[in-house]
Coordinates of C-alpha atoms in Angstrom, one line a residue:
M1 CA -29.1 16.0 -1.1
L2 CA -27.7 13.2 1.2
I3 CA -24.4 13.1 -0.6
Y4 CA -23.9 16.9 0.0
I5 CA -24.7 16.4 3.7
L6 CA -22.3 13.5 3.9
F7 CA -19.5 15.5 2.4
I8 CA -20.1 18.5 4.8
L9 CA -20.2 16.1 7.8
F10 CA -16.9 14.4 6.8
V11 CA -15.2 17.8 6.4
L12 CA -16.5 19.1 9.7
I13 CA -15.5 15.9 11.6
Y14 CA -12.1 16.1 10.1
I15 CA -11.6 19.7 11.1
C16 CA -12.9 19.0 14.6
I17 CA -10.6 16.0 15.1
Y18 CA -7.6 17.8 13.7
V19 CA -8.0 21.0 15.7
K20 CA -9.3 19.6 19.0
I21 CA -8.0 16.0 19.3
N22 CA -5.2 14.8 16.9
R23 CA -3.2 16.9 14.5
D24 CA -1.3 13.9 13.2
I25 CA -2.6 13.8 9.7
F26 CA -0.9 10.4 9.1
S27 CA -2.7 8.7 11.9
P28 CA -5.2 6.0 10.6
P29 CA -8.4 7.9 11.6
L30 CA -7.4 11.1 9.8
L31 CA -5.9 9.2 6.8
F32 CA -9.2 7.2 6.5
L33 CA -11.4 10.3 6.8
L34 CA -9.3 12.3 4.3
A35 CA -9.6 9.5 1.8
Y36 CA -13.4 9.5 2.0
I37 CA -13.5 13.3 1.8
V38 CA -11.6 13.1 -1.5
S39 CA -13.8 10.3 -2.8
V40 CA -17.1 11.8 -1.9
G41 CA -15.9 15.2 -3.1
C42 CA -15.0 13.7 -6.5
A43 CA -18.4 12.1 -6.7
L44 CA -20.0 15.5 -6.2
F45 CA -18.5 16.6 -9.5
N46 CA -20.4 13.8 -11.3
V47 CA -23.8 14.1 -9.6
K48 CA -25.6 15.2 -12.8
L49 CA -23.5 12.9 -15.1
W50 CA -24.4 9.8 -13.0
N51 CA -27.7 11.1 -11.7
I52 CA -26.6 10.4 -8.2
E53 CA -29.5 10.0 -5.8
M54 CA -27.9 8.7 -2.6
I55 CA -30.3 6.5 -0.6
P56 CA -30.3 6.4 3.2
T57 CA -28.7 3.0 3.3
T58 CA -25.6 4.3 1.4
F59 CA -25.5 7.4 3.6
L60 CA -25.7 5.5 6.8
V61 CA -23.1 2.8 5.8
L62 CA -20.6 5.5 4.8
L63 CA -21.2 7.7 7.8
L64 CA -21.4 5.0 10.5
G65 CA -18.5 3.1 9.0
A66 CA -16.4 6.2 9.2
L67 CA -17.5 7.0 12.7
E68 CA -16.6 3.4 13.8
F69 CA -13.1 3.6 12.3
I70 CA -12.5 7.0 13.7
A71 CA -13.8 6.1 17.2
I72 CA -11.6 3.0 17.4
G73 CA -8.6 4.9 16.1
L74 CA -9.0 7.7 18.5
L75 CA -9.4 5.4 21.5
V76 CA -6.2 3.7 20.6
D77 CA -4.4 7.0 20.2
K78 CA -5.6 8.2 23.6
R79 CA -4.5 4.9 25.2
Y80 CA -0.9 5.4 23.9
Q81 CA -0.8 9.1 24.6
K82 CA -1.6 8.5 28.3
K83 CA 1.3 6.0 28.6
E84 CA 3.9 7.5 26.4
N85 CA 5.3 10.8 25.3
L86 CA 7.1 11.1 22.0
L87 CA 9.5 13.7 23.6
H88 CA 10.7 11.4 26.4
E89 CA 14.5 11.3 26.4
E90 CA 14.6 7.5 25.8
N91 CA 12.6 8.0 22.6
R92 CA 14.8 10.7 21.2
K93 CA 17.6 8.5 20.0
K94 CA 18.7 9.8 16.6
L95 CA 18.5 7.8 13.4
E96 CA 21.7 5.9 12.5
E97 CA 22.8 5.7 8.9
I98 CA 22.5 2.3 7.3
D99 CA 25.7 1.8 5.4
L100 CA 25.1 -0.6 2.5
P101 CA 28.2 -1.9 0.8
W102 CA 28.6 -1.3 -2.9
W103 CA 28.2 -4.9 -3.9
K104 CA 24.7 -5.1 -2.3
L105 CA 23.6 -2.0 -4.1
I106 CA 25.0 -3.1 -7.5
F107 CA 23.7 -6.7 -7.1
T108 CA 20.2 -5.5 -6.3
S109 CA 20.0 -3.0 -9.1
A110 CA 21.2 -5.6 -11.6
F111 CA 18.7 -8.1 -10.3
C112 CA 15.8 -5.7 -10.7
C113 CA 17.0 -4.7 -14.2
I114 CA 17.1 -8.4 -15.2
Y115 CA 13.6 -9.0 -13.8
M116 CA 12.2 -6.0 -15.7
I117 CA 13.7 -7.3 -19.0
L118 CA 12.2 -10.8 -18.3
L119 CA 8.8 -9.2 -17.4
Y120 CA 8.8 -7.1 -20.6
R121 CA 9.5 -10.1 -22.8
N122 CA 6.7 -12.1 -21.2
V123 CA 4.2 -9.3 -21.3
M124 CA 4.8 -8.9 -25.0
A125 CA 4.7 -12.6 -25.6
I126 CA 1.2 -12.8 -24.0
A127 CA 0.0 -9.8 -26.0
S128 CA 1.3 -11.5 -29.2
R129 CA -0.5 -14.7 -28.4
H130 CA -3.9 -13.0 -28.0
G131 CA -4.0 -10.2 -30.6
T132 CA -2.1 -7.8 -32.8
Y133 CA -0.8 -4.4 -31.7
H134 CA 1.1 -1.5 -33.2
N135 CA 2.6 0.0 -30.1
L136 CA 3.4 -0.7 -26.5
A137 CA 0.1 0.9 -25.2
E138 CA -2.0 -1.5 -27.4
A139 CA 0.1 -4.5 -26.2
L140 CA -0.4 -3.6 -22.6
N141 CA -4.2 -3.3 -23.2
I142 CA -4.3 -6.8 -24.6
F143 CA -2.1 -8.1 -21.7
K144 CA -4.4 -6.5 -19.1
E145 CA -7.5 -8.0 -20.7
E146 CA -6.2 -11.5 -20.9
T147 CA -4.5 -11.7 -17.5
S148 CA -6.8 -9.7 -15.3
V149 CA -10.2 -9.6 -16.9
T150 CA -10.8 -12.9 -18.7
L151 CA -8.0 -14.8 -16.9
A152 CA -7.3 -16.5 -20.3
D153 CA -3.5 -16.3 -19.7
S154 CA -1.0 -15.5 -17.0
L155 CA 2.6 -14.7 -16.3
P156 CA 4.8 -17.7 -15.4
W157 CA 4.9 -18.7 -11.8
W158 CA 8.6 -18.2 -11.5
L159 CA 8.3 -14.7 -12.8
G160 CA 5.8 -13.9 -10.1
Q161 CA 8.3 -15.0 -7.4
L162 CA 10.9 -12.8 -9.0
E163 CA 8.4 -9.9 -9.0
R164 CA 7.8 -10.4 -5.3
I165 CA 11.5 -10.2 -4.5
A166 CA 11.9 -7.1 -6.7
M167 CA 8.9 -5.5 -5.0
L168 CA 10.3 -6.2 -1.5
C169 CA 13.7 -4.8 -2.6
A170 CA 11.9 -1.6 -3.5
Y171 CA 10.3 -1.2 -0.1
I172 CA 13.5 -2.1 1.8
F173 CA 15.6 0.3 -0.3
L174 CA 12.9 3.0 0.2
Y175 CA 13.3 2.7 3.9
I176 CA 17.1 2.7 3.7
F177 CA 17.0 5.7 1.4
L178 CA 14.8 7.7 3.8
V179 CA 16.8 6.8 6.8
N180 CA 20.1 7.8 5.2
L181 CA 18.5 11.0 3.8
I182 CA 17.0 12.2 7.1
S183 CA 19.8 11.1 9.3
Q184 CA 22.5 13.1 7.3
K185 CA 20.9 16.5 7.8
G186 CA 22.6 17.8 4.7
K187 CA 26.0 16.4 5.4
Y188 CA 26.7 14.4 2.2
T189 CA 29.9 13.2 0.7
K190 CA 30.2 12.2 -3.0
E191 CA 30.1 8.5 -2.0
K192 CA 27.0 8.9 0.1
I193 CA 25.2 10.8 -2.7
A194 CA 26.1 8.0 -5.1
K195 CA 24.7 5.4 -2.8
L196 CA 21.5 7.4 -2.3
I197 CA 21.0 7.5 -6.0
L198 CA 21.6 3.7 -6.3
C199 CA 19.0 3.1 -3.6
L200 CA 16.5 4.7 -5.9
V201 CA 17.0 2.2 -8.7
P202 CA 14.9 -0.7 -7.3
I203 CA 12.2 1.9 -6.3
I204 CA 12.0 3.4 -9.8
L205 CA 12.0 0.0 -11.5
H206 CA 9.2 -1.1 -9.2
M207 CA 7.1 1.9 -10.4
A208 CA 8.0 1.0 -14.0
N209 CA 6.7 -2.5 -13.2
G210 CA 3.4 -1.0 -12.3
F211 CA 3.2 0.7 -15.7
L212 CA 4.2 -2.4 -17.5
V213 CA 1.5 -4.6 -15.9
S214 CA -1.1 -1.7 -16.2
D215 CA -1.4 -1.5 -12.4
R216 CA -0.9 2.1 -11.3
L217 CA -2.2 1.3 -7.8
Q218 CA 1.1 -0.4 -6.9
I219 CA 2.8 2.9 -7.7
L220 CA 0.4 4.8 -5.5
Q221 CA 0.9 2.1 -2.8
I222 CA 4.6 2.6 -2.5
V223 CA 4.3 6.4 -2.7
V224 CA 1.8 6.5 0.2
G225 CA 4.0 4.1 2.2
G226 CA 7.0 6.3 1.6
V227 CA 5.3 9.5 2.7
V228 CA 4.0 7.9 6.0
I229 CA 7.2 6.3 7.1
A230 CA 9.2 9.4 6.1
F231 CA 7.1 11.3 8.6
L232 CA 7.7 8.6 11.3
L233 CA 11.4 8.7 10.7
W234 CA 11.4 12.5 10.7
S235 CA 9.6 12.4 14.1
Y236 CA 12.2 10.0 15.5
Q237 CA 15.0 12.4 14.4
T238 CA 13.4 15.6 15.6
G239 CA 11.1 14.5 18.4
K240 CA 8.2 16.4 16.9
K241 CA 4.7 15.0 16.8
Y242 CA 3.2 16.9 13.9
I243 CA 4.1 18.6 10.6
S244 CA 3.4 22.2 10.0
L245 CA 0.5 23.5 7.9
K246 CA 3.0 24.7 5.4
T247 CA 4.2 21.2 4.9
V248 CA 0.6 20.0 4.7
G249 CA 0.1 22.5 1.8
I250 CA 3.2 21.2 0.1
L251 CA 2.0 17.6 0.4
A252 CA -1.4 18.6 -1.0
L253 CA 0.3 20.3 -4.0
C254 CA 2.4 17.2 -4.6
A255 CA -0.8 15.1 -4.4
C256 CA -2.4 17.3 -7.1
L257 CA 0.7 16.9 -9.3
G258 CA 0.6 13.1 -8.7
L259 CA -3.0 13.0 -9.9
A260 CA -2.1 15.0 -13.0
L261 CA 0.6 12.4 -13.7
F262 CA -1.9 9.6 -13.1
Y263 CA -4.1 11.2 -15.9
I264 CA -1.1 11.6 -18.3
S265 CA 0.0 8.0 -17.8
T266 CA -3.3 6.7 -19.1
S267 CA -2.3 6.6 -22.8
F268 CA 1.0 4.9 -21.9
I269 CA -0.5 1.8 -20.3
G270 CA -3.1 1.0 -23.0
R271 CA -6.1 2.5 -21.3
I272 CA -8.7 4.0 -23.7
N273 CA -9.7 7.4 -22.5
T274 CA -11.9 10.2 -23.9
K275 CA -12.3 12.2 -20.7
G276 CA -10.7 15.4 -19.8
P277 CA -8.3 15.6 -16.8
L278 CA -10.8 16.7 -14.1
E279 CA -13.5 14.3 -15.4
Y280 CA -11.0 11.4 -15.5
I281 CA -9.6 12.0 -12.0
T282 CA -13.0 12.6 -10.4
F283 CA -14.3 9.4 -12.2
Y284 CA -11.5 7.3 -10.7
C285 CA -11.6 8.8 -7.2
G286 CA -15.4 9.1 -6.9
C287 CA -17.1 6.4 -8.9
S288 CA -17.0 3.9 -6.0
I289 CA -19.5 6.0 -4.0
E290 CA -22.1 5.8 -6.7
C291 CA -21.3 2.2 -7.5
L292 CA -21.9 1.4 -3.8
N293 CA -25.2 3.3 -4.0
Q294 CA -26.3 1.3 -7.0
F295 CA -25.2 -1.9 -5.2
F296 CA -27.7 -1.2 -2.4
K297 CA -30.4 -0.3 -5.0
D298 CA -29.8 -3.4 -7.1
P299 CA -27.7 -6.0 -5.3
P300 CA -26.4 -9.1 -7.3
A301 CA -27.6 -12.6 -6.4
A302 CA -26.1 -14.1 -3.3
S303 CA -23.3 -16.6 -3.5
S304 CA -22.8 -19.9 -1.7
I305 CA -19.0 -19.4 -1.6
W306 CA -17.9 -18.4 1.9
G307 CA -16.1 -15.0 1.8
K308 CA -16.3 -15.0 -2.0
E309 CA -15.4 -11.4 -2.5
T310 CA -13.8 -10.5 0.9
F311 CA -11.2 -13.3 1.0
Y312 CA -10.5 -13.6 -2.7
N313 CA -6.8 -14.6 -2.6
L314 CA -7.5 -17.1 0.2
N315 CA -10.2 -18.7 -1.9
L316 CA -7.9 -18.7 -4.9
K317 CA -5.3 -20.7 -2.9
L318 CA -8.0 -23.1 -1.7
F319 CA -9.1 -23.6 -5.3
D320 CA -5.6 -24.3 -6.4
L321 CA -5.2 -26.9 -3.7
G322 CA -8.5 -28.5 -4.6
L323 CA -10.2 -27.6 -1.3
L324 CA -12.7 -25.3 -3.0
K325 CA -14.8 -27.1 -5.5
L326 CA -15.6 -24.9 -8.5
D327 CA -15.8 -25.6 -12.2
E328 CA -13.7 -22.5 -12.8
F329 CA -12.4 -19.8 -10.6
Y330 CA -14.1 -16.4 -10.7
P331 CA -12.3 -13.1 -11.5
I332 CA -11.6 -10.5 -8.8
H333 CA -13.3 -7.7 -10.7
L334 CA -16.8 -6.9 -9.8
E335 CA -19.7 -6.1 -12.1
F336 CA -19.8 -2.7 -14.0
R337 CA -22.5 -0.2 -13.2
Y338 CA -24.1 2.2 -15.6
Y339 CA -26.4 5.2 -15.8
H340 CA -28.2 4.8 -19.1
D341 CA -25.2 4.6 -21.6
V342 CA -22.7 6.2 -19.2
M343 CA -20.4 3.7 -17.5
V344 CA -20.0 4.6 -13.8
G345 CA -17.4 1.9 -12.9
N346 CA -16.9 -1.4 -11.1
I347 CA -15.3 -0.3 -7.8
Y348 CA -17.5 -0.1 -4.7
T349 CA -15.4 0.8 -1.6
A350 CA -14.4 -1.9 0.9
Y351 CA -17.9 -2.1 2.3
R352 CA -19.4 -3.7 -0.8
R353 CA -17.4 -7.0 -0.5
W354 CA -17.9 -7.2 3.3
I355 CA -21.6 -6.6 3.2
Y356 CA -22.2 -8.9 0.2
D357 CA -20.4 -11.8 2.0
F358 CA -21.3 -11.2 5.7
G359 CA -24.1 -8.6 5.9
Y360 CA -24.0 -5.3 7.9
I361 CA -23.0 -6.8 11.2
G362 CA -20.2 -8.8 9.6
A363 CA -19.0 -5.7 7.8
A364 CA -19.0 -3.7 11.1
V365 CA -16.9 -6.5 12.7
L366 CA -14.4 -6.5 9.8
Q367 CA -14.2 -2.7 9.8
G368 CA -13.5 -2.7 13.6
I369 CA -10.8 -5.3 13.2
M370 CA -9.1 -3.3 10.5
A371 CA -9.3 0.0 12.5
A372 CA -7.9 -1.6 15.6
V373 CA -5.1 -3.4 13.9
M374 CA -3.9 -0.5 11.9
S375 CA -4.2 2.0 14.7
L376 CA -2.4 -0.2 17.2
Y377 CA 0.3 -0.8 14.6
Y378 CA 0.8 2.9 13.8
N379 CA 1.0 3.9 17.5
H380 CA 3.4 1.1 18.2
L381 CA 5.6 2.6 15.5
K382 CA 5.0 6.2 16.5
Y383 CA 6.1 5.5 20.1
R384 CA 8.9 3.1 19.1
K385 CA 7.6 0.1 20.9
F386 CA 9.0 -2.6 18.5
K387 CA 12.4 -4.1 19.1
N388 CA 13.3 -4.3 15.4
M389 CA 11.8 -1.0 14.3
G390 CA 13.3 -1.0 10.8
F391 CA 11.5 -4.2 9.7
W392 CA 8.2 -3.1 11.1
L393 CA 8.5 0.2 9.4
V394 CA 9.1 -1.4 6.1
L395 CA 6.1 -3.7 6.6
Y396 CA 3.8 -0.8 7.6
S397 CA 4.8 1.0 4.4
Y398 CA 3.6 -2.0 2.6
L399 CA 0.3 -2.1 4.5
V400 CA -0.8 1.5 5.1
Y401 CA -2.2 1.9 1.6
T402 CA -5.2 -0.3 2.7
I403 CA -6.4 2.7 4.7
V404 CA -6.0 5.3 1.9
F405 CA -7.6 2.9 -0.7
H406 CA -10.6 1.9 1.6
P407 CA -12.9 4.0 -0.6
I408 CA -11.7 1.9 -3.6
D409 CA -11.7 -1.7 -2.4
G410 CA -11.2 -4.0 0.6
Y411 CA -7.5 -4.6 0.1
F412 CA -6.9 -5.2 3.8
Y413 CA -8.6 -8.7 3.7
I414 CA -8.1 -9.4 0.0
Q415 CA -4.3 -9.1 0.2
Y416 CA -3.4 -9.9 3.7
V417 CA -5.7 -12.8 4.7
S418 CA -3.9 -15.3 2.4
Q419 CA -1.1 -17.8 2.2
T420 CA 0.7 -15.3 -0.1
F421 CA 1.1 -12.7 2.6
V422 CA 2.5 -15.3 5.0
T423 CA 5.3 -16.2 2.6
T424 CA 5.8 -12.5 1.8
F425 CA 6.1 -11.7 5.5
I426 CA 8.8 -14.4 5.9
L427 CA 10.6 -13.3 2.8
L428 CA 10.6 -9.7 3.8
W429 CA 12.1 -10.6 7.2
L430 CA 14.9 -12.5 5.6
M431 CA 15.6 -9.9 3.0
Y432 CA 15.5 -7.0 5.6
W433 CA 18.0 -9.0 7.8
F434 CA 20.2 -9.5 4.8
F435 CA 20.3 -5.9 3.6
A436 CA 20.1 -4.0 6.9
K437 CA 21.7 -6.3 9.5
M438 CA 24.0 -8.8 8.0
Q439 CA 27.5 -7.7 7.1
I440 CA 30.0 -9.6 5.0
R441 CA 33.7 -8.6 5.2
F442 CA 36.5 -10.1 3.1
K443 CA 39.4 -8.1 4.5
G444 CA 41.5 -10.0 7.0
G445 CA 39.5 -13.3 6.3
F446 CA 35.9 -14.1 5.5
T447 CA 33.6 -12.9 8.2
I448 CA 29.8 -12.6 8.4
Y449 CA 28.3 -10.4 11.1
I450 CA 24.9 -11.8 11.9
N451 CA 23.9 -8.9 14.1
D452 CA 25.4 -6.7 16.8
K453 CA 26.3 -9.7 19.0
W454 CA 27.3 -12.6 16.8
K455 CA 29.6 -13.2 13.9
F456 CA 30.4 -16.2 11.7
E457 CA 34.1 -16.6 11.2
K458 CA 35.9 -19.7 9.7
F459 CA 32.9 -21.9 10.1
R460 CA 32.1 -21.1 13.7
F461 CA 30.0 -18.6 15.5
R462 CA 31.6 -16.3 18.0
K463 CA 30.1 -13.7 20.2
R464 CA 31.2 -10.1 19.6
Y465 CA 32.4 -8.2 22.7

């Protein structure tokens, strides 16, 4: 009964906020609430299969956690709305096309293709070392088991660095593609169309990377990021705050098609599946609710490792440096939950890791920090408060999935409280500057334009006037 009440409350809260307060469906509060409406709604399809009997603890954690995130997000929205107006003349500067030279487009596409070839060879080599297979799907299943579940093997370190560069290329080129697409308003030459197509190559190859390493979440991650920053860029160009209900319906239809593709892709990445489309999709989107419910009913033994689950990547780095003393490092995956012989899953929403490590109060603090950071960031973008808007838009497209995937896991702290994110941030800054800011010209002598004010010419810097 409680799960039905929770679903109805979430839907009513969403409608009230959308109609009365904030019609921006891409704002963190509404994105967060929509994600949980989908997750709880999918769990409802499996009430009998999993024998879901939601206990008050689960009900209160999900409801109060949502209310906390929404309240903080709306307070931040209100603060910005009082001070700024998206329709102010100074905020209505149109988007300017980013003119990438051919050599950057071709070089980047070639690099991403070479990386994919190297990745494929290493994936197949790992699969060959640990079993036999008859097709690509079986090989990917072996690869996933050995590198993600048992941690018996891993891809080379250098390949991981190439993967990071290729991934950042995908996000930067996604931003450039959207800027050039929206700023043109239908005025395309053959050259501009060709450049737009080439911009898609790193993005498509990044999605192919997700299939090859059996990680479809990274595909959903870039899709979510692309949709959100497309809205922000569109709002910059038009000065409008909200999208129409017709567009909302189109996005909902696209989401349904995306879920259908998610189901179809199962057999191609080596996943064993005997479920039908609806059962499979509702299983993936809704099992975290019942897993969290079972976690409260039957919690695992406490750990002496500080932030064991919440700050997984940070602890992994400390272990590699010898600062965290363990006989062996633990896998990121959590324990599976079952109802009799029916496997429910092993994802628990973000709350599981936070509560396991820091209790209810600690989880509330972590939830509040995430809500404040993402809401402040989004509004700073929405009202164009950053100096280097392009870079911060690209970074947000990389981060925003943590809101949508909150019902799945606590990615906000797993991924971004780590040394890896610091190096990724620096690398993204350098790469964005290289692609979007720096210009190299060979005509009339070798010249590098650093930005709008400075250029490097014949081994000396000179200010541009």
